Amino acid sequence: MITAIVLIKADVDRIPEVAEAIAEIDGVSEVYSVTGGVDLIALVRVRRHDELAEVIPGRVNKVTGVLSSDTHIAFHAYSQHDLEAAFSLGM
């Protein structure tokens, strides 16, 4: 599974509608409204690398109200469970 974190700048008057439209796209698992330099963060999970092109520039970036996006591909996921095991003393 390939995970991409997509940072999205959206029309501020349409953030809820943009987030809902993005959340309905196949391959998008979660959409968060956030503070900071971007308005939304979407998590995209696909099986093949070429599917990223279908989902992100092909669908996410075409949602009305999306002004720009910046995509980051995840190499490895670290869960709280993984971190606790890594630092456990075996007690």
Coordinates of N, CA and C in Angstrom, one line a residue:
M1 N 0.8 -1.2 0.0 CA 0.0 0.0 0.0 C 0.9 1.2 0.0
I2 N 0.6 2.2 -0.9 CA 1.3 3.4 -0.9 C 0.5 4.5 -0.3
T3 N 1.1 5.3 0.6 CA 0.3 6.4 1.3 C 0.9 7.7 0.9
A4 N 0.1 8.6 0.5 CA 0.5 10.0 0.2 C -0.2 10.9 1.1
I5 N 0.5 11.9 1.6 CA -0.1 13.0 2.4 C -0.2 14.2 1.5
V6 N -1.4 14.7 1.3 CA -1.6 15.8 0.4 C -2.0 17.0 1.1
L7 N -1.2 18.1 1.1 CA -1.5 19.4 1.7 C -2.2 20.2 0.7
I8 N -3.4 20.7 1.1 CA -4.3 21.4 0.1 C -4.6 22.8 0.6
K9 N -4.4 23.7 -0.3 CA -4.9 25.1 -0.1 C -6.3 25.2 -0.9
A10 N -7.3 25.7 -0.1 CA -8.6 25.7 -0.7 C -9.2 27.1 -0.6
D11 N -10.2 27.4 -1.4 CA -11.0 28.6 -1.2 C -11.6 28.6 0.2
V12 N -11.3 29.6 1.0 CA -11.7 29.6 2.4 C -13.2 29.6 2.6
D13 N -13.9 30.1 1.6 CA -15.4 30.1 1.7 C -16.0 28.8 1.4
R14 N -15.2 27.8 0.9 CA -15.7 26.5 0.5 C -15.0 25.4 1.1
I15 N -14.3 25.6 2.2 CA -13.5 24.5 2.8 C -14.4 23.3 3.2
P16 N -15.5 23.4 3.8 CA -16.3 22.2 4.1 C -16.7 21.4 2.9
E17 N -17.2 22.2 1.9 CA -17.6 21.5 0.6 C -16.5 20.8 -0.1
V18 N -15.3 21.5 -0.1 CA -14.1 20.9 -0.8 C -13.7 19.7 0.0
A19 N -13.7 19.7 1.3 CA -13.3 18.6 2.1 C -14.2 17.4 1.9
E20 N -15.5 17.6 1.8 CA -16.5 16.6 1.6 C -16.3 15.9 0.2
A21 N -16.1 16.8 -0.8 CA -15.9 16.3 -2.1 C -14.6 15.4 -2.3
I22 N -13.6 15.9 -1.6 CA -12.3 15.1 -1.7 C -12.5 13.8 -0.9
A23 N -13.2 13.8 0.2 CA -13.4 12.6 1.0 C -14.1 11.5 0.3
E24 N -14.9 11.9 -0.7 CA -15.7 11.0 -1.5 C -14.9 10.3 -2.6
I25 N -13.7 10.8 -2.9 CA -12.9 10.2 -4.0 C -12.3 8.9 -3.6
D26 N -12.5 7.9 -4.5 CA -11.9 6.6 -4.2 C -10.3 6.7 -4.1
G27 N -9.8 6.2 -3.0 CA -8.4 6.3 -2.8 C -8.1 7.2 -1.6
V28 N -9.0 8.2 -1.4 CA -8.8 9.1 -0.3 C -9.4 8.5 1.0
S29 N -8.6 8.2 2.0 CA -9.0 7.6 3.2 C -9.5 8.6 4.3
E30 N -8.9 9.8 4.3 CA -9.2 10.7 5.4 C -8.9 12.1 4.8
V31 N -9.7 13.1 5.3 CA -9.5 14.5 5.0 C -9.6 15.3 6.3
Y32 N -8.6 16.1 6.7 CA -8.7 16.9 7.9 C -8.6 18.4 7.5
S33 N -9.4 19.2 8.2 CA -9.3 20.6 8.1 C -8.2 21.0 9.2
V34 N -7.3 21.9 8.9 CA -6.2 22.2 9.8 C -5.9 23.6 9.8
T35 N -5.1 24.0 10.8 CA -4.6 25.4 10.9 C -3.2 25.4 10.3
G36 N -2.8 26.6 10.0 CA -1.4 26.7 9.4 C -1.4 27.2 8.0
G37 N -0.4 26.8 7.2 CA -0.2 27.3 5.9 C -1.1 26.6 4.8
V38 N -1.8 25.6 5.2 CA -2.7 24.9 4.3 C -4.1 24.8 5.0
D39 N -5.1 24.5 4.2 CA -6.4 24.4 4.8 C -6.9 23.0 5.1
L40 N -6.4 22.0 4.2 CA -6.8 20.6 4.4 C -5.6 19.7 4.2
I41 N -5.7 18.6 4.9 CA -4.7 17.5 4.6 C -5.5 16.2 4.3
A42 N -5.2 15.6 3.2 CA -5.8 14.4 2.8 C -4.8 13.3 2.8
L43 N -5.3 12.1 3.2 CA -4.5 10.9 3.2 C -5.0 10.1 2.0
V44 N -4.1 9.8 1.1 CA -4.4 9.0 -0.1 C -3.7 7.6 0.1
R45 N -4.5 6.5 -0.1 CA -3.9 5.2 0.0 C -4.3 4.4 -1.2
V46 N -3.2 4.0 -2.0 CA -3.5 3.2 -3.2 C -2.5 2.0 -3.3
R47 N -2.8 1.1 -4.1 CA -2.0 -0.1 -4.3 C -0.8 0.1 -5.2
R48 N -1.0 0.9 -6.2 CA 0.1 1.1 -7.2 C 0.5 2.5 -7.4
H49 N 1.7 2.8 -7.6 CA 2.2 4.1 -7.7 C 1.5 4.9 -8.8
D50 N 1.2 4.3 -9.9 CA 0.5 5.0 -11.0 C -0.9 5.5 -10.6
E51 N -1.5 4.9 -9.6 CA -2.8 5.3 -9.2 C -2.8 6.6 -8.5
L52 N -1.6 7.0 -8.0 CA -1.5 8.4 -7.4 C -1.8 9.4 -8.4
A53 N -1.4 9.3 -9.6 CA -1.6 10.2 -10.7 C -3.1 10.3 -11.0
E54 N -3.8 9.2 -10.9 CA -5.2 9.2 -11.2 C -6.0 9.9 -10.1
V55 N -5.6 9.7 -8.8 CA -6.3 10.2 -7.7 C -5.9 11.7 -7.4
I56 N -4.7 12.0 -7.4 CA -4.3 13.4 -6.9 C -4.4 14.4 -8.0
P57 N -3.6 14.4 -9.1 CA -3.9 15.4 -10.1 C -5.1 15.1 -10.9
G58 N -5.5 13.9 -11.0 CA -6.6 13.5 -11.8 C -8.0 13.8 -11.2
R59 N -8.1 13.8 -9.9 CA -9.4 14.0 -9.2 C -9.3 15.1 -8.1
V60 N -8.4 14.9 -7.2 CA -8.3 15.8 -6.0 C -8.1 17.3 -6.5
N61 N -7.1 17.5 -7.4 CA -6.8 18.8 -7.8 C -7.9 19.4 -8.7
K62 N -8.8 18.6 -9.2 CA -9.9 19.1 -10.1 C -11.1 19.5 -9.3
V63 N -11.1 19.2 -8.0 CA -12.3 19.6 -7.2 C -12.4 21.1 -7.2
T64 N -13.6 21.6 -7.4 CA -13.9 23.0 -7.4 C -13.6 23.6 -6.0
G65 N -12.7 24.6 -6.0 CA -12.3 25.2 -4.7 C -10.9 24.8 -4.3
V66 N -10.3 23.8 -4.9 CA -8.9 23.5 -4.6 C -8.0 24.5 -5.4
L67 N -7.2 25.2 -4.6 CA -6.3 26.2 -5.3 C -5.0 25.7 -5.6
S68 N -4.4 24.8 -4.7 CA -3.1 24.2 -5.0 C -3.0 23.0 -4.0
S69 N -2.0 22.2 -4.3 CA -1.7 21.0 -3.4 C -0.2 20.7 -3.5
D70 N 0.2 20.1 -2.4 CA 1.6 19.6 -2.3 C 1.6 18.2 -1.8
T71 N 2.2 17.3 -2.5 CA 2.0 15.9 -2.1 C 3.3 15.3 -1.6
H72 N 3.2 14.6 -0.5 CA 4.4 13.9 0.1 C 4.1 12.4 0.2
I73 N 5.0 11.6 -0.3 CA 4.9 10.1 -0.3 C 5.5 9.6 0.9
A74 N 4.8 8.8 1.7 CA 5.3 8.2 2.9 C 6.2 7.0 2.6
F75 N 7.3 6.9 3.3 CA 8.2 5.7 3.2 C 7.8 4.6 4.2
H76 N 7.5 5.0 5.4 CA 7.3 4.1 6.5 C 6.3 4.7 7.5
A77 N 5.4 3.9 8.0 CA 4.5 4.4 9.0 C 4.9 3.9 10.3
Y78 N 4.9 4.8 11.3 CA 5.3 4.5 12.7 C 4.0 4.7 13.5
S79 N 3.5 3.6 14.1 CA 2.3 3.7 15.0 C 2.8 3.9 16.4
Q80 N 1.9 4.3 17.3 CA 2.3 4.3 18.7 C 2.7 3.0 19.2
H81 N 2.1 1.9 18.7 CA 2.4 0.6 19.1 C 3.9 0.3 18.7
D82 N 4.2 0.6 17.5 CA 5.6 0.4 17.0 C 6.6 1.2 17.9
L83 N 6.3 2.4 18.2 CA 7.3 3.2 19.0 C 7.4 2.7 20.4
E84 N 6.3 2.2 21.0 CA 6.4 1.6 22.3 C 7.3 0.4 22.3
A85 N 7.1 -0.5 21.3 CA 7.9 -1.7 21.2 C 9.4 -1.4 21.0
A86 N 9.7 -0.3 20.2 CA 11.1 0.0 19.9 C 11.8 0.5 21.1
F87 N 11.1 1.2 22.0 CA 11.7 1.8 23.2 C 11.4 1.0 24.5
S88 N 10.8 -0.2 24.4 CA 10.5 -1.0 25.5 C 11.8 -1.6 26.1
L89 N 11.8 -1.7 27.4 CA 12.9 -2.4 28.1 C 12.7 -3.9 28.3
G90 N 11.5 -4.3 27.8 CA 11.2 -5.7 28.0 C 10.6 -6.1 29.3
M91 N 10.2 -5.1 30.1 CA 9.6 -5.4 31.4 C 8.2 -5.7 31.4

